[in-house]
CSV table of C-alpha atoms in Angstrom, one decimal:
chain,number,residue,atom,x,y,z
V,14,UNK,CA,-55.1,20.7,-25.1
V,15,UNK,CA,-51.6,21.0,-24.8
V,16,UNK,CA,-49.2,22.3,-27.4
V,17,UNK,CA,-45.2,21.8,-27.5
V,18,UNK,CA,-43.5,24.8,-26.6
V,19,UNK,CA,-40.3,23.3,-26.7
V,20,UNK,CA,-38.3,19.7,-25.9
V,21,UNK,CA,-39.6,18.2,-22.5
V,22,UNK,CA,-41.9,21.2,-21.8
V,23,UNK,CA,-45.9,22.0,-23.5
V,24,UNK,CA,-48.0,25.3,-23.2
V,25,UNK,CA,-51.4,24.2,-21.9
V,26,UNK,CA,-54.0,26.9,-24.3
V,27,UNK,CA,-56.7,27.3,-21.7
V,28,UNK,CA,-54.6,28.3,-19.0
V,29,UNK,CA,-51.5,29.4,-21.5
V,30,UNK,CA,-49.1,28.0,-18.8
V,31,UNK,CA,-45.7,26.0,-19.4
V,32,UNK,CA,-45.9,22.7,-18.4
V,33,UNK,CA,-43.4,19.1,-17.6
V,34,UNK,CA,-46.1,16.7,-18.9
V,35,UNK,CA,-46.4,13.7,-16.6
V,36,UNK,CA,-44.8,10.6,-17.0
V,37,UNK,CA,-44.7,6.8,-16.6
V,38,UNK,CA,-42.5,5.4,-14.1
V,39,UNK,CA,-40.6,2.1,-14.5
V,40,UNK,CA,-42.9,0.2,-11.3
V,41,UNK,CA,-45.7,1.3,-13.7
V,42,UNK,CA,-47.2,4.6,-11.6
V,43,UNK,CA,-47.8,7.9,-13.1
V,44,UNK,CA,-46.0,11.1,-12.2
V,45,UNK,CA,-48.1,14.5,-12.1
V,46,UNK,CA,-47.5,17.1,-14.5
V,47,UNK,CA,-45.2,19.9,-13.2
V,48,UNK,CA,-45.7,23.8,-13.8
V,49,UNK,CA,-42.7,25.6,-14.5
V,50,UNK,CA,-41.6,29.2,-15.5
V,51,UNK,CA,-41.0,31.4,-18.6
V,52,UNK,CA,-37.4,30.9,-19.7
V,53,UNK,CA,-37.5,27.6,-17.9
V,54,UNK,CA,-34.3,25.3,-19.0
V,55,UNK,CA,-33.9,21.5,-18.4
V,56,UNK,CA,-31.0,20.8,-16.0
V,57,UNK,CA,-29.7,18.7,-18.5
V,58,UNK,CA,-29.7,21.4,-21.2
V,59,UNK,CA,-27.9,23.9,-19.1
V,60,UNK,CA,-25.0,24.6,-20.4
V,61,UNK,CA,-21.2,24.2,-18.7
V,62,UNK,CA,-19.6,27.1,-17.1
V,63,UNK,CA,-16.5,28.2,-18.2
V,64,UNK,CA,-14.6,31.1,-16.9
V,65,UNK,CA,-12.4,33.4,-18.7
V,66,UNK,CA,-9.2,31.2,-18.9
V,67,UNK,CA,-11.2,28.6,-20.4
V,68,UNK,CA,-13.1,30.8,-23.0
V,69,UNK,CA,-9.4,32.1,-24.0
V,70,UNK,CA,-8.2,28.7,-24.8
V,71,UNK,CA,-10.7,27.7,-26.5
V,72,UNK,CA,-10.9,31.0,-29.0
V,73,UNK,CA,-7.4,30.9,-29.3
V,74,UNK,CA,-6.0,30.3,-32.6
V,75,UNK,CA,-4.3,26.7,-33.4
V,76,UNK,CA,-2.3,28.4,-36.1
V,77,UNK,CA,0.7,30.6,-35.5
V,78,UNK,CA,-0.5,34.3,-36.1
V,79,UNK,CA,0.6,36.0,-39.0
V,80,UNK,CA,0.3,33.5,-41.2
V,81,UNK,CA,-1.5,33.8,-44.9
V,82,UNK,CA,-5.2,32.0,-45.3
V,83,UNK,CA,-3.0,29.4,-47.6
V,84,UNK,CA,-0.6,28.6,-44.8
V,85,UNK,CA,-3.6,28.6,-42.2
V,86,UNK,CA,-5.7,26.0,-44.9
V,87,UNK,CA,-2.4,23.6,-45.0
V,88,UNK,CA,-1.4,24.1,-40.9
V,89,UNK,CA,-5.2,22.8,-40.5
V,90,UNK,CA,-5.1,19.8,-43.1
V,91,UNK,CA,-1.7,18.8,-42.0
V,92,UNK,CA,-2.7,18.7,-38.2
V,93,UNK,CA,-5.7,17.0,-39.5
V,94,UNK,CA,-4.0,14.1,-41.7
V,95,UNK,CA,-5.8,15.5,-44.9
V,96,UNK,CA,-2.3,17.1,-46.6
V,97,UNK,CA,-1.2,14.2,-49.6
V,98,UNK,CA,1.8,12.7,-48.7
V,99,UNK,CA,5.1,14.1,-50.4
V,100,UNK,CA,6.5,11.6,-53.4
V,101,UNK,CA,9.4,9.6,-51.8
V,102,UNK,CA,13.0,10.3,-52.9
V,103,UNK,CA,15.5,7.6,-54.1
V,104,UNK,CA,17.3,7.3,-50.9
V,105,UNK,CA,13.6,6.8,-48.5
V,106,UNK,CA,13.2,4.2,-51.4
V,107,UNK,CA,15.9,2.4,-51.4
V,108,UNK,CA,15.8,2.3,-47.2
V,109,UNK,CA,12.3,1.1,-47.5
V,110,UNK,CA,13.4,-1.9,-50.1
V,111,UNK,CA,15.9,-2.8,-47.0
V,112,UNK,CA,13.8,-2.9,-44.4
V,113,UNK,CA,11.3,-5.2,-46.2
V,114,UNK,CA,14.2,-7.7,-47.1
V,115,UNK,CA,14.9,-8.0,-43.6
V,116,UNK,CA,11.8,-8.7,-42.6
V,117,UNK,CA,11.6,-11.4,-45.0
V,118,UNK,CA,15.1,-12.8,-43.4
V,119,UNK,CA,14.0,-12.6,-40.1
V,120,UNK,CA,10.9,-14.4,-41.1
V,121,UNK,CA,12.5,-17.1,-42.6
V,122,UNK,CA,14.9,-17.7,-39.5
V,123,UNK,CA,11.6,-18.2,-37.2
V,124,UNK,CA,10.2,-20.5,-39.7
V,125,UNK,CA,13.6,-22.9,-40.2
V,126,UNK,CA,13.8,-22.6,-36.3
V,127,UNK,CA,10.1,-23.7,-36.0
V,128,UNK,CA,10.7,-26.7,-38.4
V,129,UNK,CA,13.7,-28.0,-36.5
V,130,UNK,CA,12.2,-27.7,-33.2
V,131,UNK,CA,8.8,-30.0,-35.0
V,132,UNK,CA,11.2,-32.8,-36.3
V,133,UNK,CA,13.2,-33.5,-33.0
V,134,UNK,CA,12.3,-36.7,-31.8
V,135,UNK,CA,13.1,-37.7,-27.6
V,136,UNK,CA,13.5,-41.1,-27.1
V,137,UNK,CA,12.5,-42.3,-24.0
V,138,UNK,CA,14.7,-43.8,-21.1
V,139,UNK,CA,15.2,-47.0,-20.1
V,140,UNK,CA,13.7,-48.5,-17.4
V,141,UNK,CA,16.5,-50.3,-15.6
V,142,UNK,CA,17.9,-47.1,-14.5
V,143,UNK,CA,14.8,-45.7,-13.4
V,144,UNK,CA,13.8,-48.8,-11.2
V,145,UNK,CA,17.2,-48.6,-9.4
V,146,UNK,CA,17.5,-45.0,-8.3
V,147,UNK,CA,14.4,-45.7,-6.3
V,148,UNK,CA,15.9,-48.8,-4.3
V,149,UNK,CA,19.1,-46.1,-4.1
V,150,UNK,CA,17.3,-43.9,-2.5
V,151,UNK,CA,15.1,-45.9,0.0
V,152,UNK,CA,18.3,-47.9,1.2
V,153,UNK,CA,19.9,-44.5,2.3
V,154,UNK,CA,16.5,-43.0,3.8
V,155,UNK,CA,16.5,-45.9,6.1
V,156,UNK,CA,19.9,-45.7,7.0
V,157,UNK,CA,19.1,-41.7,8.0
V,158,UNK,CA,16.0,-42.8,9.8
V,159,UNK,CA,18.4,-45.6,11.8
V,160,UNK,CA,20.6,-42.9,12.6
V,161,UNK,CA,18.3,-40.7,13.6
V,162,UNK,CA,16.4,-42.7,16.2
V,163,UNK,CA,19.9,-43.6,17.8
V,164,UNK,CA,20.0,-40.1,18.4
V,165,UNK,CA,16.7,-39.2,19.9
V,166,UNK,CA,17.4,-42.1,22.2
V,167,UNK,CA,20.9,-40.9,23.5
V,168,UNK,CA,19.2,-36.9,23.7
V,169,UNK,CA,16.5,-37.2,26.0
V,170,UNK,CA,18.7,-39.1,28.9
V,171,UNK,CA,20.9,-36.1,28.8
V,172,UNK,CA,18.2,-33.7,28.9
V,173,UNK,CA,16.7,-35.6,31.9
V,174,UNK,CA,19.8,-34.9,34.1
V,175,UNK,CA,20.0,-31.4,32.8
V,176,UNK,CA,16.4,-31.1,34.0
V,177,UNK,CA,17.1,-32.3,37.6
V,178,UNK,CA,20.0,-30.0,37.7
V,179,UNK,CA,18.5,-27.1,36.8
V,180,UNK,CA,14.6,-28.3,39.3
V,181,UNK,CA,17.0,-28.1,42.2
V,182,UNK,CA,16.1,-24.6,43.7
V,183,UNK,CA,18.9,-22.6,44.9
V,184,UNK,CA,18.5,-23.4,49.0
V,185,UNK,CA,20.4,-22.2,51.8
V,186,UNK,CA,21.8,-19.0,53.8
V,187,UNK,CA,23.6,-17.6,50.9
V,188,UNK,CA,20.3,-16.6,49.5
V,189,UNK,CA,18.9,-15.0,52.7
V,190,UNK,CA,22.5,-13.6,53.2
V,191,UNK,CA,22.0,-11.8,50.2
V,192,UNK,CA,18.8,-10.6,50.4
V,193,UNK,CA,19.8,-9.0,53.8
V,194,UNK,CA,22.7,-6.8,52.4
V,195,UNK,CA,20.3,-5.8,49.8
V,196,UNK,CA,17.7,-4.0,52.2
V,197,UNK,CA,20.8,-3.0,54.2
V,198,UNK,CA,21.9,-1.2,51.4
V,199,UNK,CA,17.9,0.0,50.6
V,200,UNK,CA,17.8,2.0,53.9
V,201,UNK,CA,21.3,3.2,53.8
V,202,UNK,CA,20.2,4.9,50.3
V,203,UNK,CA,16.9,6.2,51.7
V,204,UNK,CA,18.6,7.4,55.5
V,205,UNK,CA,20.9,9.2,52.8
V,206,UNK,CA,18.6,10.8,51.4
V,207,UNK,CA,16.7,12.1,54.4
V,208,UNK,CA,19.9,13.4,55.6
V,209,UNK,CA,20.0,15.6,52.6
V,210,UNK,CA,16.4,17.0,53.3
V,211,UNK,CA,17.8,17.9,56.8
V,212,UNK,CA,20.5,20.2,55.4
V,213,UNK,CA,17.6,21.5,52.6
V,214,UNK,CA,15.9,22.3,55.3
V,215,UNK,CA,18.3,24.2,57.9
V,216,UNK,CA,19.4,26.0,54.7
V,217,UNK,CA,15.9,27.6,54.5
V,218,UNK,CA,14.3,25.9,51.0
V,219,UNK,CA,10.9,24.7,51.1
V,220,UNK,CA,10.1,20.8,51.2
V,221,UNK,CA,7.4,19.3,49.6
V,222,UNK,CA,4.5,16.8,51.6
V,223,UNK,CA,6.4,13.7,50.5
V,224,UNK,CA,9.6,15.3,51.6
V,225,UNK,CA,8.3,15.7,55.2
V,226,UNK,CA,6.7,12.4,55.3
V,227,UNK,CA,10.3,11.3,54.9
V,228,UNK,CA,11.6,12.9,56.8
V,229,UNK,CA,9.1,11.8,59.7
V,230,UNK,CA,10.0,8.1,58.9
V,231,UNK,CA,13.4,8.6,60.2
V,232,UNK,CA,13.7,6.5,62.9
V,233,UNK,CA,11.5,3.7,61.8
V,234,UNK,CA,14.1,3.1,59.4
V,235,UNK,CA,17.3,3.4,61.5
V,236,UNK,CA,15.8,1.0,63.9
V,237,UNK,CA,15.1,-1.5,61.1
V,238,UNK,CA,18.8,-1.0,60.1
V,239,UNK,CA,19.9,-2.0,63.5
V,240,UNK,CA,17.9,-5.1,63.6
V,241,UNK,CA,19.3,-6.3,60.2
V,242,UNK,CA,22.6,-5.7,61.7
V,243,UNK,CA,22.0,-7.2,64.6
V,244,UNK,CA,21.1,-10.3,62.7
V,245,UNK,CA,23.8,-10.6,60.0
């Protein structure tokens, strides 16, 4: 038989060790008694660390030190709310008597303010001004609606023409013309720069792969500048 040794844990007396006696799990299965040590503490018994800095704080006096046990005994009833309160003098009274008259005043105002607002009546509007606006108002919707149709009639012949104008492609010899001078102008930059390579060179500096290959296409592209030449 086992006897309690403590909360959550038993001795067993035939074997005289400690013991988590099983229990009964909420699905209805039970779990197996667990051995445990001497000295053995629940996890939930454990108690928190603190270090130092906390300990300090906590044993540190609330009370300034220095003072008498008297002064220490009032200190802790006053921070407590236990200390009677101090009779009120004339003037607190008197201050006290004016702030509840107020209130009452201020009280009053709501309530007159209340009972007005209860006993206005609004009468309601007449119906011959209501039926008009309507008519009002749908004789000038149609007369936006009129105008706006005139519009979107007049708009889209004008957008038509604008249309072919702008569908007519640009046809011709100005456009060849200019795309000429532009490669003109492409292998008169790039002959430039191969002339510049030539002087790198003769001066002694290293060129690069994609400098030589340059370099080598030379006279590819002074013959294509003669053709274009030729042509224009």
């Amino acid at each position: 038989m086992a006897v309690p040794e403590r909360l959550g844990v038993v001795r067993d007396e035939q074997t005289g060790e400690l013991l988590i006696p099983g229990s009964r799990r909420p699905d209805g299965s039970w779990r197996k008694a667990r051995r445990v040590k001497e000295g053995y503490v629940p996890q939930e018994e454990v108690p928190v660390y603190e270090n130092k800095g906390v300990q300090w704080m906590k044993s540190r006096p609330d009370h300034p030190i220095g003072l008498s046990p008297d002064d220490v005994e009032r200190h802790q009833q006053a921070k407590e709310g236990e200390l009677p309160q101090a009779p009120m003098s004339k003037a607190a009274k008197k201050n006290a008597k004016k702030r509840e008259r107020k209130k009452m005043l201020e009280q009053q105002k709501v309530d007159e303010v209340l009972n007005s607002v209860e006993d206005i009546h609004i009468a309601p509007s007449s119906p011959s001004k209501s039926a008009e606006m309507p008519e009002k108002k749908d004789s000038k919707s149609s007369s936006k609606q009129s105008k706006k149709s005139e519009k979107s009639t007049t708009k889209p012949e004008k957008q038509d023409n604008k249309v072919q104008v702008e569908s007519a492609p640009a046809t011709g010899p100005s456009s060849t013309a200019t795309d000429t001078v532009k490669k003109i102008r492409n292998l008169k930059k790039k002959l430039k720069q191969i002339q510049e390579l030539e002087v790198k060179a003769k001066g002694g500096s290293e060129l690069s792969p994609e400098q030589k290959e340059k370099l080598t296409r030379k006279g590819i592209l002074e013959e294509e500048l003669r053709a274009l030449e030729d042509a224009s």
